[in-house]
Amino acid sequence: ALLAAINPFLVHYSQELRVYSWLLALSLLSAVLLLRALDGRLQWRWYALAAGVLALFPLHNDDTGFHIASGRWILATGHVPDRNPFSYANDGATWVQHQWLPAVAMAWLADHLGIVAVVLAKVALVMAAWALAAWSLMGPSLAGPTHASPGRVRLPAGWAMLLLSIGLVASAFRFVERPFLCSIVMLGITTIGLLRWDAGRPARVIAVLTPAVALQLHAGGLDAVLVWLAFAVARPRREVWLGLLAMLGLAIWGLALLAPAGLGVLSLPFGFSGNAYWHEHLAEFRSLGFDAEAVAQWPLVLGALALAGVAAWRRRWFHALALAGFAALALRHVRMTWPLATVAVPVGGALLVEV
């Protein structure tokens, strides 16, 4: 503290709106958290705070304005458009509006509380997503009665910190004000619910209901359905398949009855994945490359594939399918890096607890 107080460099730049004081504070916080982790005293709440800090920056995503405008349109007209009224290049094109509820919420926040409220809502969703991931490693045990070590068995803090840090760094580029954040949170809830399937009815009910809610908010809710399919294939039991059928029934019924775009929401992600225009013009739809921008994502993808190999060796087929499947999606589309992290952290943590 004395050296920092008399350091000419720090004293000079502390009087200006520069990053150096912030950098020093975060570096000290990082060192404190590292020491706490090594002592086994790190709590999951700290990672929620770290994710919030990474997400706290001014709005700079182009799509945010589009979502706010569409939300204002819906609030003003009282209906969800099926034609795109905002495209200057292809006016009146068919529009599958799968994210109208978050768009309305974003418009309301921007108009009543200001654009800063939209940014803070983004921070809250990012913190919720990573609080779930950290809680899955540091909170109550992921080891269910079918595992070798049932009870309150947790992943050692050092391993938990490694998994969470790799996931945070890899997905931070997607901490933007867009409706897909809702599907990320729902994906985390579904994954943890499936991991705790043997813990009892509450986990099963949550795992069944969450994908249906996710699909009402964003087509990315299909990721939660994919996790379910991996779980059902890996565990061909009667109660699991009944849960899968219940989940699919609720999701289809909800889309058909409540979603303005209907069942078209389910096919939308597949249309994006095979669209040559999106691959060419939007970086987030491109495959994971080997450029400098991809340095943060490769450790997560390679780590997930390595853990998938360990899971296959130990005959943990759900873990292997979920990790390998979402790693393949992240290789195909860089935008799938955060869904991979959302699945890989709790699933990989549960696997490492057994190992």
Coordinates of C-alpha atoms in Angstrom, one line a residue:
A1 CA 0.0 0.0 0.0
L2 CA 2.9 2.4 0.8
L3 CA 4.6 1.7 -2.5
A4 CA 1.4 2.2 -4.4
A5 CA 0.7 5.5 -2.6
I6 CA 4.1 7.0 -3.4
N7 CA 4.6 5.4 -6.9
P8 CA 4.9 8.4 -9.4
F9 CA 3.3 6.4 -12.2
L10 CA 0.2 5.4 -10.2
V11 CA -0.1 8.8 -8.6
H12 CA 0.0 10.5 -12.0
Y13 CA -2.5 8.3 -13.8
S14 CA -4.9 8.1 -10.9
Q15 CA -5.7 11.8 -11.7
E16 CA -6.7 10.9 -15.2
L17 CA -9.6 8.9 -16.7
R18 CA -7.2 6.0 -17.6
V19 CA -7.3 2.3 -17.2
Y20 CA -4.2 1.9 -15.0
S21 CA -5.8 2.2 -11.6
W22 CA -8.6 -0.1 -12.7
L23 CA -6.0 -2.6 -14.0
L24 CA -4.1 -2.5 -10.7
A25 CA -7.3 -3.0 -8.7
L26 CA -8.4 -6.0 -10.8
S27 CA -4.9 -7.5 -10.6
L28 CA -4.9 -7.3 -6.8
L29 CA -8.4 -8.8 -6.8
S30 CA -7.2 -11.6 -9.0
A31 CA -4.3 -12.3 -6.7
V32 CA -6.6 -12.4 -3.6
L33 CA -9.0 -14.8 -5.3
L34 CA -6.1 -17.0 -6.3
L35 CA -4.9 -17.2 -2.8
R36 CA -8.4 -18.0 -1.5
A37 CA -8.8 -20.7 -4.1
L38 CA -5.5 -22.3 -3.1
D39 CA -6.7 -22.3 0.5
G40 CA -10.0 -23.9 -0.6
R41 CA -12.1 -20.9 0.5
L42 CA -13.2 -19.5 -2.9
Q43 CA -17.0 -19.1 -3.1
W44 CA -19.1 -19.2 -6.3
R45 CA -20.4 -15.7 -5.7
W46 CA -17.0 -14.3 -6.6
Y47 CA -17.2 -15.7 -10.1
A48 CA -20.6 -14.1 -10.6
L49 CA -19.0 -10.8 -9.6
A50 CA -16.1 -11.4 -12.0
A51 CA -18.4 -12.2 -14.9
G52 CA -20.4 -9.0 -14.1
V53 CA -17.2 -6.9 -14.2
L54 CA -16.2 -8.4 -17.6
A55 CA -19.7 -7.5 -18.9
L56 CA -19.8 -4.0 -17.6
F57 CA -18.9 -1.8 -20.6
P58 CA -20.7 0.7 -22.8
L59 CA -23.2 -0.6 -25.4
H60 CA -21.5 -1.2 -28.7
N61 CA -23.4 -4.1 -30.4
D62 CA -25.2 -3.1 -33.6
D63 CA -28.1 -5.7 -33.0
T64 CA -29.1 -4.0 -29.8
G65 CA -30.7 -1.1 -31.6
F66 CA -32.5 -3.5 -33.9
H67 CA -34.0 -5.4 -31.0
I68 CA -35.0 -2.1 -29.2
A69 CA -36.6 -0.9 -32.4
S70 CA -38.6 -4.1 -32.9
G71 CA -39.7 -4.0 -29.3
R72 CA -41.0 -0.5 -29.8
W73 CA -42.8 -1.5 -32.9
I74 CA -44.6 -4.3 -31.0
L75 CA -45.5 -2.0 -28.1
A76 CA -46.8 0.6 -30.5
T77 CA -48.8 -1.6 -32.8
G78 CA -49.9 -4.3 -30.4
H79 CA -48.8 -7.2 -32.6
V80 CA -45.7 -9.1 -33.6
P81 CA -44.7 -8.5 -37.2
D82 CA -44.2 -11.4 -39.6
R83 CA -42.4 -9.2 -42.1
N84 CA -39.2 -7.3 -41.5
P85 CA -40.1 -3.5 -41.5
F86 CA -36.5 -2.4 -40.9
S87 CA -34.6 -3.9 -43.8
Y88 CA -33.6 -1.4 -46.4
A89 CA -32.1 -4.1 -48.7
N90 CA -35.1 -6.5 -48.6
D91 CA -38.1 -4.6 -47.3
G92 CA -41.0 -6.8 -46.3
A93 CA -39.0 -10.1 -46.2
T94 CA -40.5 -12.9 -44.1
W95 CA -39.4 -12.6 -40.5
V96 CA -39.5 -15.3 -37.9
Q97 CA -39.6 -13.2 -34.8
H98 CA -38.4 -15.7 -32.2
Q99 CA -37.2 -13.2 -29.6
W100 CA -40.0 -10.7 -29.3
L101 CA -40.4 -11.0 -25.5
P102 CA -36.8 -9.9 -24.8
A103 CA -37.1 -7.2 -27.5
V104 CA -40.1 -5.8 -25.8
A105 CA -38.3 -5.8 -22.4
M106 CA -35.3 -4.1 -23.9
A107 CA -37.5 -1.4 -25.5
W108 CA -39.3 -0.8 -22.2
L109 CA -36.1 -0.5 -20.3
A110 CA -34.5 1.8 -22.8
D111 CA -37.5 4.1 -23.0
H112 CA -38.4 4.3 -19.3
L113 CA -35.0 3.9 -17.5
G114 CA -32.5 4.7 -20.2
I115 CA -30.0 2.7 -22.2
V116 CA -27.9 2.2 -19.1
A117 CA -30.7 0.0 -17.8
V118 CA -30.3 -2.3 -20.8
V119 CA -26.6 -2.6 -20.1
L120 CA -27.2 -3.4 -16.5
A121 CA -29.9 -6.0 -17.4
K122 CA -27.2 -7.6 -19.6
V123 CA -24.8 -7.6 -16.7
A124 CA -27.4 -9.2 -14.5
L125 CA -28.0 -12.0 -17.0
V126 CA -24.3 -12.6 -17.5
M127 CA -23.9 -12.8 -13.7
A128 CA -26.8 -15.2 -13.4
A129 CA -25.3 -17.5 -16.1
W130 CA -21.9 -17.7 -14.4
A131 CA -23.3 -17.8 -10.9
L132 CA -25.1 -21.0 -12.0
A133 CA -21.9 -22.4 -13.5
A134 CA -19.8 -21.6 -10.4
W135 CA -22.5 -22.8 -8.0
S136 CA -22.6 -26.1 -9.9
L137 CA -18.9 -26.6 -9.0
M138 CA -18.7 -25.0 -5.5
G139 CA -22.2 -25.3 -4.2
P140 CA -24.1 -28.5 -3.3
S141 CA -22.6 -31.7 -4.7
L142 CA -23.2 -32.8 -8.2
A143 CA -22.5 -36.4 -7.2
G144 CA -25.9 -38.1 -7.2
P145 CA -26.7 -41.5 -5.7
T146 CA -25.6 -43.3 -8.8
H147 CA -22.1 -42.0 -8.5
A148 CA -19.3 -43.6 -6.5
S149 CA -19.2 -40.8 -4.0
P150 CA -22.7 -39.5 -3.1
G151 CA -23.3 -36.6 -0.8
R152 CA -21.7 -33.2 -0.5
V153 CA -18.7 -33.9 -2.7
R154 CA -17.3 -30.8 -4.4
L155 CA -14.7 -30.1 -7.0
P156 CA -11.4 -28.9 -5.4
A157 CA -11.2 -25.1 -5.6
G158 CA -8.2 -25.1 -7.9
W159 CA -9.9 -27.2 -10.5
A160 CA -13.1 -25.2 -10.2
M161 CA -11.1 -22.0 -10.7
L162 CA -9.4 -23.4 -13.8
L163 CA -12.7 -24.5 -15.5
L164 CA -14.5 -21.3 -14.7
S165 CA -11.6 -19.1 -15.8
I166 CA -11.2 -20.9 -19.2
G167 CA -15.0 -20.7 -19.8
L168 CA -15.2 -17.0 -18.8
V169 CA -12.3 -15.9 -21.0
A170 CA -13.6 -17.9 -24.0
S171 CA -17.1 -16.6 -23.8
A172 CA -16.5 -12.9 -22.8
F173 CA -16.6 -11.7 -26.4
R174 CA -20.3 -12.6 -26.4
F175 CA -21.2 -10.5 -23.3
V176 CA -23.5 -8.2 -25.4
E177 CA -27.0 -6.8 -25.0
R178 CA -28.9 -9.4 -27.0
P179 CA -31.8 -11.8 -26.3
F180 CA -29.8 -14.9 -26.6
L181 CA -28.5 -14.3 -23.1
C182 CA -31.9 -15.6 -21.9
S183 CA -31.3 -18.9 -23.6
I184 CA -27.8 -19.2 -22.1
V185 CA -29.2 -18.9 -18.6
M186 CA -31.9 -21.5 -19.4
L187 CA -29.3 -23.8 -20.9
G188 CA -27.3 -23.7 -17.7
I189 CA -30.4 -24.5 -15.6
T190 CA -31.3 -27.4 -17.8
T191 CA -27.8 -28.9 -17.8
I192 CA -27.6 -28.7 -14.0
G193 CA -31.1 -30.1 -13.6
L194 CA -30.1 -33.1 -15.8
L195 CA -26.9 -33.7 -13.8
R196 CA -28.9 -33.8 -10.7
W197 CA -31.6 -36.0 -12.2
D198 CA -31.1 -38.7 -9.6
A199 CA -31.4 -36.2 -6.7
G200 CA -35.2 -36.2 -6.8
R201 CA -38.3 -34.7 -8.4
P202 CA -37.5 -31.0 -8.1
A203 CA -34.4 -31.4 -10.4
R204 CA -36.5 -33.4 -12.9
V205 CA -39.3 -30.9 -13.0
I206 CA -36.9 -28.0 -13.6
A207 CA -35.1 -30.0 -16.4
V208 CA -38.4 -30.7 -18.1
L209 CA -39.9 -27.2 -17.9
T210 CA -36.9 -25.0 -18.6
P211 CA -36.4 -25.8 -22.4
A212 CA -40.1 -24.9 -23.0
V213 CA -39.6 -21.5 -21.4
A214 CA -36.3 -21.0 -23.2
L215 CA -37.9 -21.5 -26.6
Q216 CA -40.4 -18.8 -25.8
L217 CA -37.6 -16.3 -25.3
H218 CA -35.1 -17.2 -28.1
A219 CA -34.5 -19.9 -30.7
G220 CA -31.3 -20.6 -28.9
G221 CA -33.4 -22.5 -26.4
L222 CA -32.9 -25.4 -28.9
D223 CA -29.5 -25.9 -27.2
A224 CA -31.4 -27.0 -24.0
V225 CA -33.2 -29.6 -26.2
L226 CA -29.9 -30.8 -27.6
V227 CA -28.6 -31.4 -24.1
W228 CA -31.8 -33.3 -23.3
L229 CA -31.3 -35.5 -26.4
A230 CA -27.7 -36.4 -25.3
F231 CA -29.0 -37.3 -21.9
A232 CA -31.8 -39.5 -23.2
V233 CA -29.5 -41.3 -25.6
A234 CA -26.9 -41.9 -22.8
R235 CA -29.4 -43.0 -20.3
P236 CA -32.2 -45.1 -22.0
R237 CA -34.4 -45.5 -19.0
R238 CA -38.1 -45.3 -18.8
E239 CA -38.3 -42.2 -16.6
V240 CA -35.7 -40.4 -18.7
W241 CA -37.6 -41.0 -21.9
L242 CA -40.8 -40.0 -20.3
G243 CA -39.1 -36.8 -19.2
L244 CA -37.9 -36.3 -22.8
L245 CA -41.4 -36.8 -24.2
A246 CA -42.9 -34.4 -21.6
M247 CA -40.2 -31.8 -22.4
L248 CA -40.8 -32.0 -26.1
G249 CA -44.6 -32.0 -25.7
L250 CA -44.5 -28.9 -23.5
A251 CA -42.0 -27.1 -25.9
I252 CA -44.1 -27.9 -29.0
W253 CA -47.4 -27.0 -27.3
G254 CA -46.0 -23.8 -26.0
L255 CA -44.6 -22.7 -29.4
A256 CA -47.8 -23.7 -31.3
L257 CA -50.1 -21.9 -28.8
L258 CA -48.1 -18.9 -27.6
A259 CA -45.2 -18.1 -30.0
P260 CA -46.1 -15.8 -32.8
A261 CA -43.8 -17.6 -35.2
G262 CA -45.1 -21.0 -34.1
L263 CA -43.1 -24.1 -34.7
G264 CA -40.9 -22.2 -37.2
V265 CA -38.8 -21.2 -34.2
L266 CA -37.4 -24.8 -34.1
S267 CA -36.1 -24.7 -37.7
L268 CA -34.6 -21.3 -37.5
P269 CA -31.2 -22.3 -36.0
F270 CA -30.7 -24.9 -38.7
G271 CA -31.4 -22.3 -41.4
F272 CA -28.8 -20.0 -40.0
S273 CA -26.2 -22.8 -39.7
G274 CA -26.5 -23.7 -43.4
N275 CA -26.8 -20.2 -44.7
A276 CA -23.7 -19.2 -46.8
Y277 CA -24.5 -15.5 -46.5
W278 CA -24.3 -15.6 -42.7
H279 CA -21.0 -17.5 -42.8
E280 CA -19.5 -14.9 -45.2
H281 CA -20.7 -11.7 -43.7
L282 CA -21.2 -12.3 -39.9
A283 CA -18.1 -13.3 -38.0
E284 CA -20.1 -15.1 -35.2
F285 CA -21.4 -17.6 -37.7
R286 CA -18.0 -18.5 -39.1
S287 CA -16.0 -21.6 -38.1
L288 CA -13.5 -21.3 -35.3
G289 CA -10.2 -20.2 -36.9
F290 CA -6.6 -20.0 -36.0
D291 CA -6.3 -16.2 -35.9
A292 CA -5.4 -14.1 -32.9
E293 CA -9.1 -13.5 -32.1
A294 CA -9.6 -17.3 -31.6
V295 CA -6.8 -17.7 -29.0
A296 CA -9.3 -17.4 -26.1
Q297 CA -11.7 -20.0 -27.5
W298 CA -9.3 -22.9 -28.4
P299 CA -8.4 -23.8 -24.8
L300 CA -12.1 -24.3 -24.0
V301 CA -12.8 -26.4 -27.1
L302 CA -9.7 -28.6 -26.7
G303 CA -10.4 -29.0 -23.0
A304 CA -14.0 -30.0 -23.7
L305 CA -12.8 -32.6 -26.2
A306 CA -10.2 -34.0 -23.8
L307 CA -12.8 -34.3 -21.0
A308 CA -15.1 -36.0 -23.6
G309 CA -12.4 -38.6 -24.1
V310 CA -12.1 -39.1 -20.3
A311 CA -15.9 -39.4 -20.1
A312 CA -16.0 -42.0 -22.8
W313 CA -13.2 -44.0 -21.2
R314 CA -15.2 -44.0 -17.9
R315 CA -18.4 -44.8 -19.8
R316 CA -20.1 -41.6 -18.8
W317 CA -21.9 -41.3 -22.1
F318 CA -24.0 -38.2 -21.3
H319 CA -20.9 -36.3 -20.3
A320 CA -19.1 -37.5 -23.4
L321 CA -21.9 -36.7 -25.8
A322 CA -22.6 -33.3 -24.3
L323 CA -19.0 -32.2 -24.3
A324 CA -18.1 -33.6 -27.7
G325 CA -21.3 -32.4 -29.3
F326 CA -21.1 -28.8 -28.1
A327 CA -17.4 -28.7 -28.9
A328 CA -18.2 -29.7 -32.5
L329 CA -20.8 -26.9 -32.6
A330 CA -18.3 -24.4 -31.3
L331 CA -15.9 -25.5 -34.0
R332 CA -18.6 -25.0 -36.6
H333 CA -19.8 -21.6 -35.3
V334 CA -17.7 -19.4 -33.0
R335 CA -21.0 -18.0 -31.5
M336 CA -21.5 -21.5 -29.9
T337 CA -18.5 -21.0 -27.7
W338 CA -20.6 -19.6 -24.8
P339 CA -23.2 -22.5 -25.0
L340 CA -20.2 -24.8 -24.9
A341 CA -18.8 -23.2 -21.8
T342 CA -22.3 -23.2 -20.2
V343 CA -22.5 -27.0 -20.7
A344 CA -18.8 -27.9 -20.3
V345 CA -18.2 -26.2 -16.9
P346 CA -20.9 -28.2 -14.9
V347 CA -20.6 -31.4 -16.9
G348 CA -16.8 -31.3 -16.8
G349 CA -16.9 -30.5 -13.1
A350 CA -19.2 -33.4 -12.4
L351 CA -16.8 -35.7 -14.3
L352 CA -13.7 -34.4 -12.5
V353 CA -15.5 -35.0 -9.1
E354 CA -15.7 -38.7 -10.0
V355 CA -12.1 -38.8 -11.3

